[in-house]
Amino acid sequence: MSRIRLNQEFRNKIGTRMRVHLEAEDTQEKRKYDDLKADQIEINDNAWKLAEQIVRRHYTLDDVAKARYLQDKFENVDTIQPDSCFHFHYMGEKEERDYDNNVKIVPATIEKHFDFRLNGSTDVENNSSHTSDSEYGYALLRDEIKAQEGCNPDILIEQDGKEGNPHLTKYKDANDKYLGDDDKGYGKEWNDKYKLDLIGREYCRDRSIACTEQEFKILVGWKQAKGQFIMAHYKWIKSVLAQMKFIKDVVKSYKYLDEAIEFANESGLAITDAEIIRTNSTGLTFYNPKLASEHLKSMKNKRVKTQAEKIAERLLYEKQQEKSVN
């Protein structure tokens, strides 16, 4: 029986199946992402409870009720504003330099912006009320976005360093449309949950609210925890992309379908040539299917090495270095 030639269509199908397989594997990166994802609702709820306590010390429920009474009574009164983001501050200290360039410690107002919206900024250093980030929503609702045709929750990671191209814009717009904002979808559901009635102007920078230093640090920690979750998503998908690049190079090197099928099976993905054919050029380097699959396995971080193993590896390395010198 003649062997089936491996065309680009078959390569694409195998690549797609391998991507699904890699994303399902229990690697260190995947486990980190899953563990942090499981904590997100709790950390947001806890941070929100603290923010609500701070806000209500300043804008009490009694004050809000009185303001709402006046707003309902008079047409020219518009003072109640629901909001999900706040500027909090406390009186602390900061370093300054005098005319002789000597460092001195002076009293200072320490202030930051805290945004509880789904697309709120997680950048601890950015205090702009107008900054929004998509990464958190994409990471948190990855499965939901991925299930939608034309959406891709990993697009920002896949296009890292290629900002402004039409491919990125296309998927980002589709993702954002699906998630929604204050008007619909997951965005509305999320933002309605984290919203308070306040008195005063619409912009939160115009109503910075005092809190304690300890409260401030807890909220900074909350933003950092969200950032760590985003980074876990980034590292997991980056590890998958690195493996996919290797897989594409391997599959590209084969002439025949059975070689690619053997590589996939050796790598843990059980598929047959019939599956690839039914679901409907030679590379510069030839990869032995078994050796290629072993190399792919070595790219995965499935188990954390013990301290003893790390020491043993280091000693072995140093011994080999000594031999090479001698």
mmCIF file of C-alpha atoms in Angstrom:
data_model
loop_
_atom_site.group_PDB
_atom_site.id
_atom_site.type_symbol
_atom_site.label_atom_id
_atom_site.label_comp_id
_atom_site.label_asym_id
_atom_site.label_seq_id
_atom_site.Cartn_x
_atom_site.Cartn_y
_atom_site.Cartn_z
ATOM 1 C CA MET A 1 0.000 0.000 0.000
ATOM 2 C CA SER A 2 1.369 3.404 -0.965
ATOM 3 C CA ARG A 3 2.016 5.897 1.802
ATOM 4 C CA ILE A 4 -0.139 9.003 2.071
ATOM 5 C CA ARG A 5 1.661 12.250 1.378
ATOM 6 C CA LEU A 6 1.488 14.856 4.132
ATOM 7 C CA ASN A 7 -0.048 18.027 2.683
ATOM 8 C CA GLN A 8 -0.598 21.391 4.372
ATOM 9 C CA GLU A 9 -4.223 20.605 5.190
ATOM 10 C CA PHE A 10 -3.167 17.522 7.157
ATOM 11 C CA ARG A 11 -0.409 19.498 8.875
ATOM 12 C CA ASN A 12 -2.923 22.126 9.974
ATOM 13 C CA LYS A 13 -5.315 19.494 11.333
ATOM 14 C CA ILE A 14 -2.585 17.794 13.312
ATOM 15 C CA GLY A 15 -1.395 21.146 14.629
ATOM 16 C CA THR A 16 -4.911 22.043 15.772
ATOM 17 C CA ARG A 17 -5.318 18.702 17.559
ATOM 18 C CA MET A 18 -1.907 19.090 19.195
ATOM 19 C CA ARG A 19 -2.781 22.609 20.442
ATOM 20 C CA VAL A 20 -5.901 21.256 22.155
ATOM 21 C CA HIS A 21 -3.854 18.413 23.622
ATOM 22 C CA LEU A 22 -1.152 20.735 24.966
ATOM 23 C CA GLU A 23 -3.680 23.080 26.586
ATOM 24 C CA ALA A 24 -5.281 20.146 28.410
ATOM 25 C CA GLU A 25 -2.028 18.802 29.863
ATOM 26 C CA ASP A 26 -1.371 19.128 33.576
ATOM 27 C CA THR A 27 1.800 21.221 33.492
ATOM 28 C CA GLN A 28 3.200 23.548 36.145
ATOM 29 C CA GLU A 29 2.083 26.565 34.117
ATOM 30 C CA LYS A 30 -1.451 25.220 33.631
ATOM 31 C CA ARG A 31 -1.744 24.293 37.304
ATOM 32 C CA LYS A 32 -0.614 27.769 38.376
ATOM 33 C CA TYR A 33 -3.183 29.370 36.105
ATOM 34 C CA ASP A 34 -5.985 27.081 37.337
ATOM 35 C CA ASP A 35 -5.084 27.580 41.011
ATOM 36 C CA LEU A 36 -5.034 31.368 40.741
ATOM 37 C CA LYS A 37 -8.201 31.401 38.663
ATOM 38 C CA ALA A 38 -10.033 29.545 41.434
ATOM 39 C CA ASP A 39 -9.136 32.372 43.849
ATOM 40 C CA GLN A 40 -10.244 35.316 41.737
ATOM 41 C CA ILE A 41 -13.856 35.695 42.868
ATOM 42 C CA GLU A 42 -12.831 35.527 46.521
ATOM 43 C CA ILE A 43 -10.016 38.064 46.236
ATOM 44 C CA ASN A 44 -12.261 40.476 44.337
ATOM 45 C CA ASP A 45 -15.096 40.084 46.839
ATOM 46 C CA ASN A 46 -12.768 40.604 49.802
ATOM 47 C CA ALA A 47 -11.173 43.691 48.263
ATOM 48 C CA TRP A 48 -14.616 45.054 47.425
ATOM 49 C CA LYS A 49 -15.857 44.628 50.986
ATOM 50 C CA LEU A 50 -12.883 46.648 52.195
ATOM 51 C CA ALA A 51 -13.404 49.329 49.551
ATOM 52 C CA GLU A 52 -17.080 49.551 50.501
ATOM 53 C CA GLN A 53 -16.170 50.045 54.159
ATOM 54 C CA ILE A 54 -13.785 52.860 53.257
ATOM 55 C CA VAL A 55 -16.309 54.560 50.994
ATOM 56 C CA ARG A 56 -19.167 54.267 53.478
ATOM 57 C CA ARG A 57 -17.107 55.916 56.213
ATOM 58 C CA HIS A 58 -16.969 58.953 53.970
ATOM 59 C CA TYR A 59 -20.261 58.726 52.086
ATOM 60 C CA THR A 60 -22.597 57.170 54.661
ATOM 61 C CA LEU A 61 -25.822 55.454 53.672
ATOM 62 C CA ASP A 62 -27.699 58.207 55.492
ATOM 63 C CA ASP A 63 -25.882 60.869 53.464
ATOM 64 C CA VAL A 64 -26.627 59.036 50.227
ATOM 65 C CA ALA A 65 -30.309 58.707 51.151
ATOM 66 C CA LYS A 66 -30.550 62.453 51.857
ATOM 67 C CA ALA A 67 -28.803 63.302 48.610
ATOM 68 C CA ARG A 68 -31.110 60.969 46.692
ATOM 69 C CA TYR A 69 -34.138 62.624 48.334
ATOM 70 C CA LEU A 70 -32.974 66.027 47.082
ATOM 71 C CA GLN A 71 -32.195 64.617 43.642
ATOM 72 C CA ASP A 72 -35.665 63.090 43.360
ATOM 73 C CA LYS A 73 -37.306 66.292 44.615
ATOM 74 C CA PHE A 74 -35.515 68.854 42.451
ATOM 75 C CA GLU A 75 -34.970 68.543 38.713
ATOM 76 C CA ASN A 76 -31.774 70.585 38.799
ATOM 77 C CA VAL A 77 -30.070 68.354 41.383
ATOM 78 C CA ASP A 78 -27.940 65.549 39.989
ATOM 79 C CA THR A 79 -25.574 64.423 42.708
ATOM 80 C CA ILE A 80 -25.778 60.623 43.020
ATOM 81 C CA GLN A 81 -23.241 58.750 40.899
ATOM 82 C CA PRO A 82 -22.845 54.935 40.885
ATOM 83 C CA ASP A 83 -19.210 53.972 40.433
ATOM 84 C CA SER A 84 -16.843 51.003 40.505
ATOM 85 C CA CYS A 85 -13.506 52.807 40.702
ATOM 86 C CA PHE A 86 -12.051 55.009 43.407
ATOM 87 C CA HIS A 87 -9.042 57.073 44.336
ATOM 88 C CA PHE A 88 -7.955 56.197 47.871
ATOM 89 C CA HIS A 89 -5.199 57.948 49.795
ATOM 90 C CA TYR A 90 -3.492 58.096 53.163
ATOM 91 C CA MET A 91 -1.050 60.509 54.765
ATOM 92 C CA GLY A 92 2.423 59.029 54.584
ATOM 93 C CA GLU A 93 5.954 60.064 53.781
ATOM 94 C CA LYS A 94 8.144 60.281 50.717
ATOM 95 C CA GLU A 95 11.742 61.066 49.879
ATOM 96 C CA GLU A 96 12.781 64.414 48.444
ATOM 97 C CA ARG A 97 16.117 66.024 47.725
ATOM 98 C CA ASP A 98 17.119 69.493 48.899
ATOM 99 C CA TYR A 99 19.207 72.045 47.018
ATOM 100 C CA ASP A 100 22.376 70.182 48.029
ATOM 101 C CA ASN A 101 20.926 66.924 46.684
ATOM 102 C CA ASN A 102 20.574 65.500 50.175
ATOM 103 C CA VAL A 103 17.704 63.081 50.769
ATOM 104 C CA LYS A 104 15.042 64.184 53.218
ATOM 105 C CA ILE A 105 11.778 62.575 54.323
ATOM 106 C CA VAL A 106 8.704 64.785 54.057
ATOM 107 C CA PRO A 107 4.987 64.258 54.738
ATOM 108 C CA ALA A 108 3.045 63.325 51.599
ATOM 109 C CA THR A 109 -0.335 62.172 50.382
ATOM 110 C CA ILE A 110 0.023 58.645 48.976
ATOM 111 C CA GLU A 111 -2.736 58.024 46.450
ATOM 112 C CA LYS A 112 -3.673 55.323 43.941
ATOM 113 C CA HIS A 113 -6.538 54.448 41.649
ATOM 114 C CA PHE A 114 -8.451 51.199 42.283
ATOM 115 C CA ASP A 115 -10.782 50.000 39.542
ATOM 116 C CA PHE A 116 -13.127 47.076 40.202
ATOM 117 C CA ARG A 117 -14.553 46.849 36.682
ATOM 118 C CA LEU A 118 -13.911 43.708 34.639
ATOM 119 C CA ASN A 119 -11.565 45.647 32.363
ATOM 120 C CA GLY A 120 -10.126 47.786 35.163
ATOM 121 C CA SER A 121 -6.410 48.486 35.113
ATOM 122 C CA THR A 122 -4.245 46.162 37.215
ATOM 123 C CA ASP A 123 -1.150 48.355 36.862
ATOM 124 C CA VAL A 124 -0.196 49.339 40.415
ATOM 125 C CA GLU A 125 1.807 52.348 39.187
ATOM 126 C CA ASN A 126 -0.826 53.707 36.790
ATOM 127 C CA ASN A 127 -3.224 56.079 38.553
ATOM 128 C CA SER A 128 -5.211 57.160 35.507
ATOM 129 C CA SER A 129 -8.994 56.844 35.786
ATOM 130 C CA HIS A 130 -9.231 56.316 32.036
ATOM 131 C CA THR A 131 -6.916 53.315 31.742
ATOM 132 C CA SER A 132 -8.474 49.937 31.030
ATOM 133 C CA ASP A 133 -6.956 46.497 30.487
ATOM 134 C CA SER A 134 -8.444 43.536 28.650
ATOM 135 C CA GLU A 135 -6.009 40.914 29.924
ATOM 136 C CA TYR A 136 -7.860 40.169 33.148
ATOM 137 C CA GLY A 137 -11.220 39.468 31.526
ATOM 138 C CA TYR A 138 -9.582 37.358 28.829
ATOM 139 C CA ALA A 139 -7.759 35.268 31.439
ATOM 140 C CA LEU A 140 -10.717 34.920 33.808
ATOM 141 C CA LEU A 141 -13.339 34.097 31.166
ATOM 142 C CA ARG A 142 -11.006 32.257 28.819
ATOM 143 C CA ASP A 143 -13.183 29.164 28.394
ATOM 144 C CA GLU A 144 -16.289 31.237 27.662
ATOM 145 C CA ILE A 145 -14.497 33.406 25.087
ATOM 146 C CA LYS A 146 -12.779 30.432 23.450
ATOM 147 C CA ALA A 147 -16.139 28.743 22.880
ATOM 148 C CA GLN A 148 -17.304 31.672 20.733
ATOM 149 C CA GLU A 149 -16.709 31.596 16.994
ATOM 150 C CA GLY A 150 -14.363 34.368 15.905
ATOM 151 C CA CYS A 151 -13.004 35.006 19.421
ATOM 152 C CA ASN A 152 -9.586 34.221 20.869
ATOM 153 C CA PRO A 153 -8.809 34.871 24.570
ATOM 154 C CA ASP A 154 -5.085 34.249 23.985
ATOM 155 C CA ILE A 155 -4.721 36.773 21.169
ATOM 156 C CA LEU A 156 -2.833 39.370 23.239
ATOM 157 C CA ILE A 157 -0.249 36.729 24.170
ATOM 158 C CA GLU A 158 -0.012 35.277 20.669
ATOM 159 C CA GLN A 159 0.495 38.768 19.242
ATOM 160 C CA ASP A 160 2.804 39.978 22.007
ATOM 161 C CA GLY A 161 5.108 42.631 20.540
ATOM 162 C CA LYS A 162 2.978 42.990 17.392
ATOM 163 C CA GLU A 163 0.539 45.628 18.614
ATOM 164 C CA GLY A 164 -1.563 47.524 16.095
ATOM 165 C CA ASN A 165 -1.943 44.838 13.417
ATOM 166 C CA PRO A 166 -5.340 44.000 11.848
ATOM 167 C CA HIS A 167 -5.263 40.372 13.052
ATOM 168 C CA LEU A 168 -4.919 41.472 16.679
ATOM 169 C CA THR A 169 -7.558 44.185 16.314
ATOM 170 C CA LYS A 170 -10.035 41.769 14.741
ATOM 171 C CA TYR A 171 -9.938 39.277 17.600
ATOM 172 C CA LYS A 172 -9.667 41.866 20.349
ATOM 173 C CA ASP A 173 -12.769 43.643 19.061
ATOM 174 C CA ALA A 174 -14.638 40.320 18.888
ATOM 175 C CA ASN A 175 -13.566 39.390 22.432
ATOM 176 C CA ASP A 176 -14.577 42.763 23.850
ATOM 177 C CA LYS A 177 -17.912 42.703 22.055
ATOM 178 C CA TYR A 178 -18.691 39.268 23.480
ATOM 179 C CA LEU A 179 -17.673 40.195 27.031
ATOM 180 C CA GLY A 180 -19.648 43.437 26.942
ATOM 181 C CA ASP A 181 -19.245 46.350 29.326
ATOM 182 C CA ASP A 182 -21.663 48.375 31.440
ATOM 183 C CA ASP A 183 -24.438 47.752 28.937
ATOM 184 C CA LYS A 184 -24.501 43.974 28.439
ATOM 185 C CA GLY A 185 -22.895 40.574 28.890
ATOM 186 C CA TYR A 186 -20.328 39.500 31.436
ATOM 187 C CA GLY A 187 -19.094 43.074 31.732
ATOM 188 C CA LYS A 188 -22.452 44.359 32.914
ATOM 189 C CA GLU A 189 -22.958 41.426 35.300
ATOM 190 C CA TRP A 190 -19.497 41.952 36.789
ATOM 191 C CA ASN A 191 -19.630 45.753 36.963
ATOM 192 C CA ASP A 192 -23.117 45.804 38.495
ATOM 193 C CA LYS A 193 -21.869 43.562 41.283
ATOM 194 C CA TYR A 194 -19.023 45.929 42.130
ATOM 195 C CA LYS A 195 -20.786 49.289 42.167
ATOM 196 C CA LEU A 196 -21.656 51.853 44.848
ATOM 197 C CA ASP A 197 -23.786 54.981 44.948
ATOM 198 C CA LEU A 198 -21.640 58.016 45.723
ATOM 199 C CA ILE A 199 -22.222 61.703 46.203
ATOM 200 C CA GLY A 200 -20.455 64.182 44.001
ATOM 201 C CA ARG A 201 -18.897 64.438 40.604
ATOM 202 C CA GLU A 202 -18.666 61.694 38.041
ATOM 203 C CA TYR A 203 -14.872 61.428 37.955
ATOM 204 C CA CYS A 204 -13.311 59.503 40.803
ATOM 205 C CA ARG A 205 -10.127 61.597 40.841
ATOM 206 C CA ASP A 206 -12.264 64.544 41.970
ATOM 207 C CA ARG A 207 -13.288 62.676 45.111
ATOM 208 C CA SER A 208 -10.207 60.977 46.533
ATOM 209 C CA ILE A 209 -11.223 59.171 49.714
ATOM 210 C CA ALA A 210 -9.058 58.809 52.803
ATOM 211 C CA CYS A 211 -8.177 55.371 54.178
ATOM 212 C CA THR A 212 -5.597 53.907 56.527
ATOM 213 C CA GLU A 213 -2.154 52.858 55.374
ATOM 214 C CA GLN A 214 -2.979 49.223 56.139
ATOM 215 C CA GLU A 215 -6.190 49.365 54.076
ATOM 216 C CA PHE A 216 -4.262 50.992 51.252
ATOM 217 C CA LYS A 217 -1.630 48.233 51.248
ATOM 218 C CA ILE A 218 -4.304 45.519 51.217
ATOM 219 C CA LEU A 219 -5.878 47.053 48.112
ATOM 220 C CA VAL A 220 -2.486 47.379 46.429
ATOM 221 C CA GLY A 221 -1.971 43.685 47.180
ATOM 222 C CA TRP A 222 -5.314 42.939 45.536
ATOM 223 C CA LYS A 223 -4.211 44.657 42.311
ATOM 224 C CA GLN A 224 -0.930 42.768 42.439
ATOM 225 C CA ALA A 225 -2.763 39.453 42.860
ATOM 226 C CA LYS A 226 -4.819 40.182 39.746
ATOM 227 C CA GLY A 227 -1.606 40.969 37.899
ATOM 228 C CA GLN A 228 -0.102 37.667 39.017
ATOM 229 C CA PHE A 229 -3.110 35.836 37.597
ATOM 230 C CA ILE A 230 -2.694 37.629 34.277
ATOM 231 C CA MET A 231 0.975 36.645 34.278
ATOM 232 C CA ALA A 232 0.058 32.996 34.990
ATOM 233 C CA HIS A 233 -2.180 33.030 31.917
ATOM 234 C CA TYR A 234 0.643 34.609 29.908
ATOM 235 C CA LYS A 235 3.283 32.083 30.984
ATOM 236 C CA TRP A 236 0.996 29.099 30.406
ATOM 237 C CA ILE A 237 0.067 30.123 26.870
ATOM 238 C CA LYS A 238 3.648 31.136 26.098
ATOM 239 C CA SER A 239 4.777 27.624 27.066
ATOM 240 C CA VAL A 240 2.111 26.159 24.763
ATOM 241 C CA LEU A 241 3.166 28.452 21.909
ATOM 242 C CA ALA A 242 6.822 27.468 22.330
ATOM 243 C CA GLN A 243 5.854 23.804 22.043
ATOM 244 C CA MET A 244 3.590 24.516 19.078
ATOM 245 C CA LYS A 245 6.456 26.193 17.233
ATOM 246 C CA PHE A 246 8.534 23.060 17.724
ATOM 247 C CA ILE A 247 5.617 20.844 16.667
ATOM 248 C CA LYS A 248 5.113 22.806 13.450
ATOM 249 C CA ASP A 249 8.806 22.514 12.623
ATOM 250 C CA VAL A 250 8.687 18.765 13.277
ATOM 251 C CA VAL A 251 5.536 18.118 11.251
ATOM 252 C CA LYS A 252 6.796 20.341 8.448
ATOM 253 C CA SER A 253 9.842 18.084 8.097
ATOM 254 C CA TYR A 254 7.816 14.966 7.318
ATOM 255 C CA LYS A 255 6.838 13.780 3.849
ATOM 256 C CA TYR A 256 4.251 11.240 4.894
ATOM 257 C CA LEU A 257 1.187 11.304 7.100
ATOM 258 C CA ASP A 258 2.130 8.175 9.055
ATOM 259 C CA GLU A 259 5.316 9.905 10.307
ATOM 260 C CA ALA A 260 3.324 12.820 11.706
ATOM 261 C CA ILE A 261 0.778 10.426 13.230
ATOM 262 C CA GLU A 262 3.568 8.463 14.922
ATOM 263 C CA PHE A 263 5.021 11.680 16.350
ATOM 264 C CA ALA A 264 1.600 12.736 17.674
ATOM 265 C CA ASN A 265 0.986 9.331 19.266
ATOM 266 C CA GLU A 266 4.445 9.243 20.839
ATOM 267 C CA SER A 267 3.713 12.711 22.243
ATOM 268 C CA GLY A 268 0.562 11.541 24.000
ATOM 269 C CA LEU A 269 -2.088 12.438 21.425
ATOM 270 C CA ALA A 270 -3.874 9.306 20.247
ATOM 271 C CA ILE A 271 -5.022 9.915 16.674
ATOM 272 C CA THR A 272 -5.108 7.863 13.483
ATOM 273 C CA ASP A 273 -4.500 8.760 9.865
ATOM 274 C CA ALA A 274 -8.152 7.949 9.194
ATOM 275 C CA GLU A 275 -9.240 10.696 11.615
ATOM 276 C CA ILE A 276 -7.073 13.286 9.900
ATOM 277 C CA ILE A 277 -8.187 12.265 6.404
ATOM 278 C CA ARG A 278 -11.835 11.901 7.292
ATOM 279 C CA THR A 279 -12.181 15.310 8.970
ATOM 280 C CA ASN A 280 -11.826 17.013 6.103
ATOM 281 C CA SER A 281 7.330 20.125 0.352
ATOM 282 C CA THR A 282 9.701 18.835 2.521
ATOM 283 C CA GLY A 283 11.318 20.580 5.536
ATOM 284 C CA LEU A 284 15.022 21.350 5.800
ATOM 285 C CA THR A 285 15.431 19.134 8.866
ATOM 286 C CA PHE A 286 14.153 15.578 9.287
ATOM 287 C CA TYR A 287 12.963 14.685 12.783
ATOM 288 C CA ASN A 288 12.832 11.122 13.998
ATOM 289 C CA PRO A 289 9.255 10.838 15.393
ATOM 290 C CA LYS A 290 10.270 9.146 18.640
ATOM 291 C CA LEU A 291 13.194 11.497 19.313
ATOM 292 C CA ALA A 292 11.101 14.525 18.411
ATOM 293 C CA SER A 293 8.341 13.492 20.813
ATOM 294 C CA GLU A 294 10.899 13.003 23.580
ATOM 295 C CA HIS A 295 12.244 16.504 22.977
ATOM 296 C CA LEU A 296 8.711 17.887 23.124
ATOM 297 C CA LYS A 297 8.132 16.146 26.454
ATOM 298 C CA SER A 298 11.307 17.705 27.797
ATOM 299 C CA MET A 299 9.855 21.161 27.116
ATOM 300 C CA LYS A 300 7.048 20.594 29.622
ATOM 301 C CA ASN A 301 7.320 21.457 33.301
ATOM 302 C CA LYS A 302 5.212 18.654 34.694
ATOM 303 C CA ARG A 303 7.066 18.090 37.935
ATOM 304 C CA VAL A 304 8.987 20.385 40.228
ATOM 305 C CA LYS A 305 12.512 19.110 40.874
ATOM 306 C CA THR A 306 13.456 18.472 44.472
ATOM 307 C CA GLN A 307 16.291 20.362 46.105
ATOM 308 C CA ALA A 308 18.332 17.147 46.179
ATOM 309 C CA GLU A 309 17.864 16.661 42.433
ATOM 310 C CA LYS A 310 18.911 20.240 41.728
ATOM 311 C CA ILE A 311 22.051 19.823 43.842
ATOM 312 C CA ALA A 312 22.876 16.520 42.140
ATOM 313 C CA GLU A 313 22.475 18.106 38.711
ATOM 314 C CA ARG A 314 24.684 20.998 39.721
ATOM 315 C CA LEU A 315 27.411 18.671 41.035
ATOM 316 C CA LEU A 316 27.265 16.636 37.841
ATOM 317 C CA TYR A 317 27.557 19.803 35.776
ATOM 318 C CA GLU A 318 30.576 21.015 37.758
ATOM 319 C CA LYS A 319 32.209 17.593 37.400
ATOM 320 C CA GLN A 320 31.711 17.659 33.645
ATOM 321 C CA GLN A 321 33.153 21.176 33.521
ATOM 322 C CA GLU A 322 36.260 20.009 35.385
ATOM 323 C CA LYS A 323 36.741 17.142 32.904
ATOM 324 C CA SER A 324 36.407 19.470 29.941
ATOM 325 C CA VAL A 325 39.045 21.810 31.400
ATOM 326 C CA ASN A 326 41.454 18.947 32.141
#
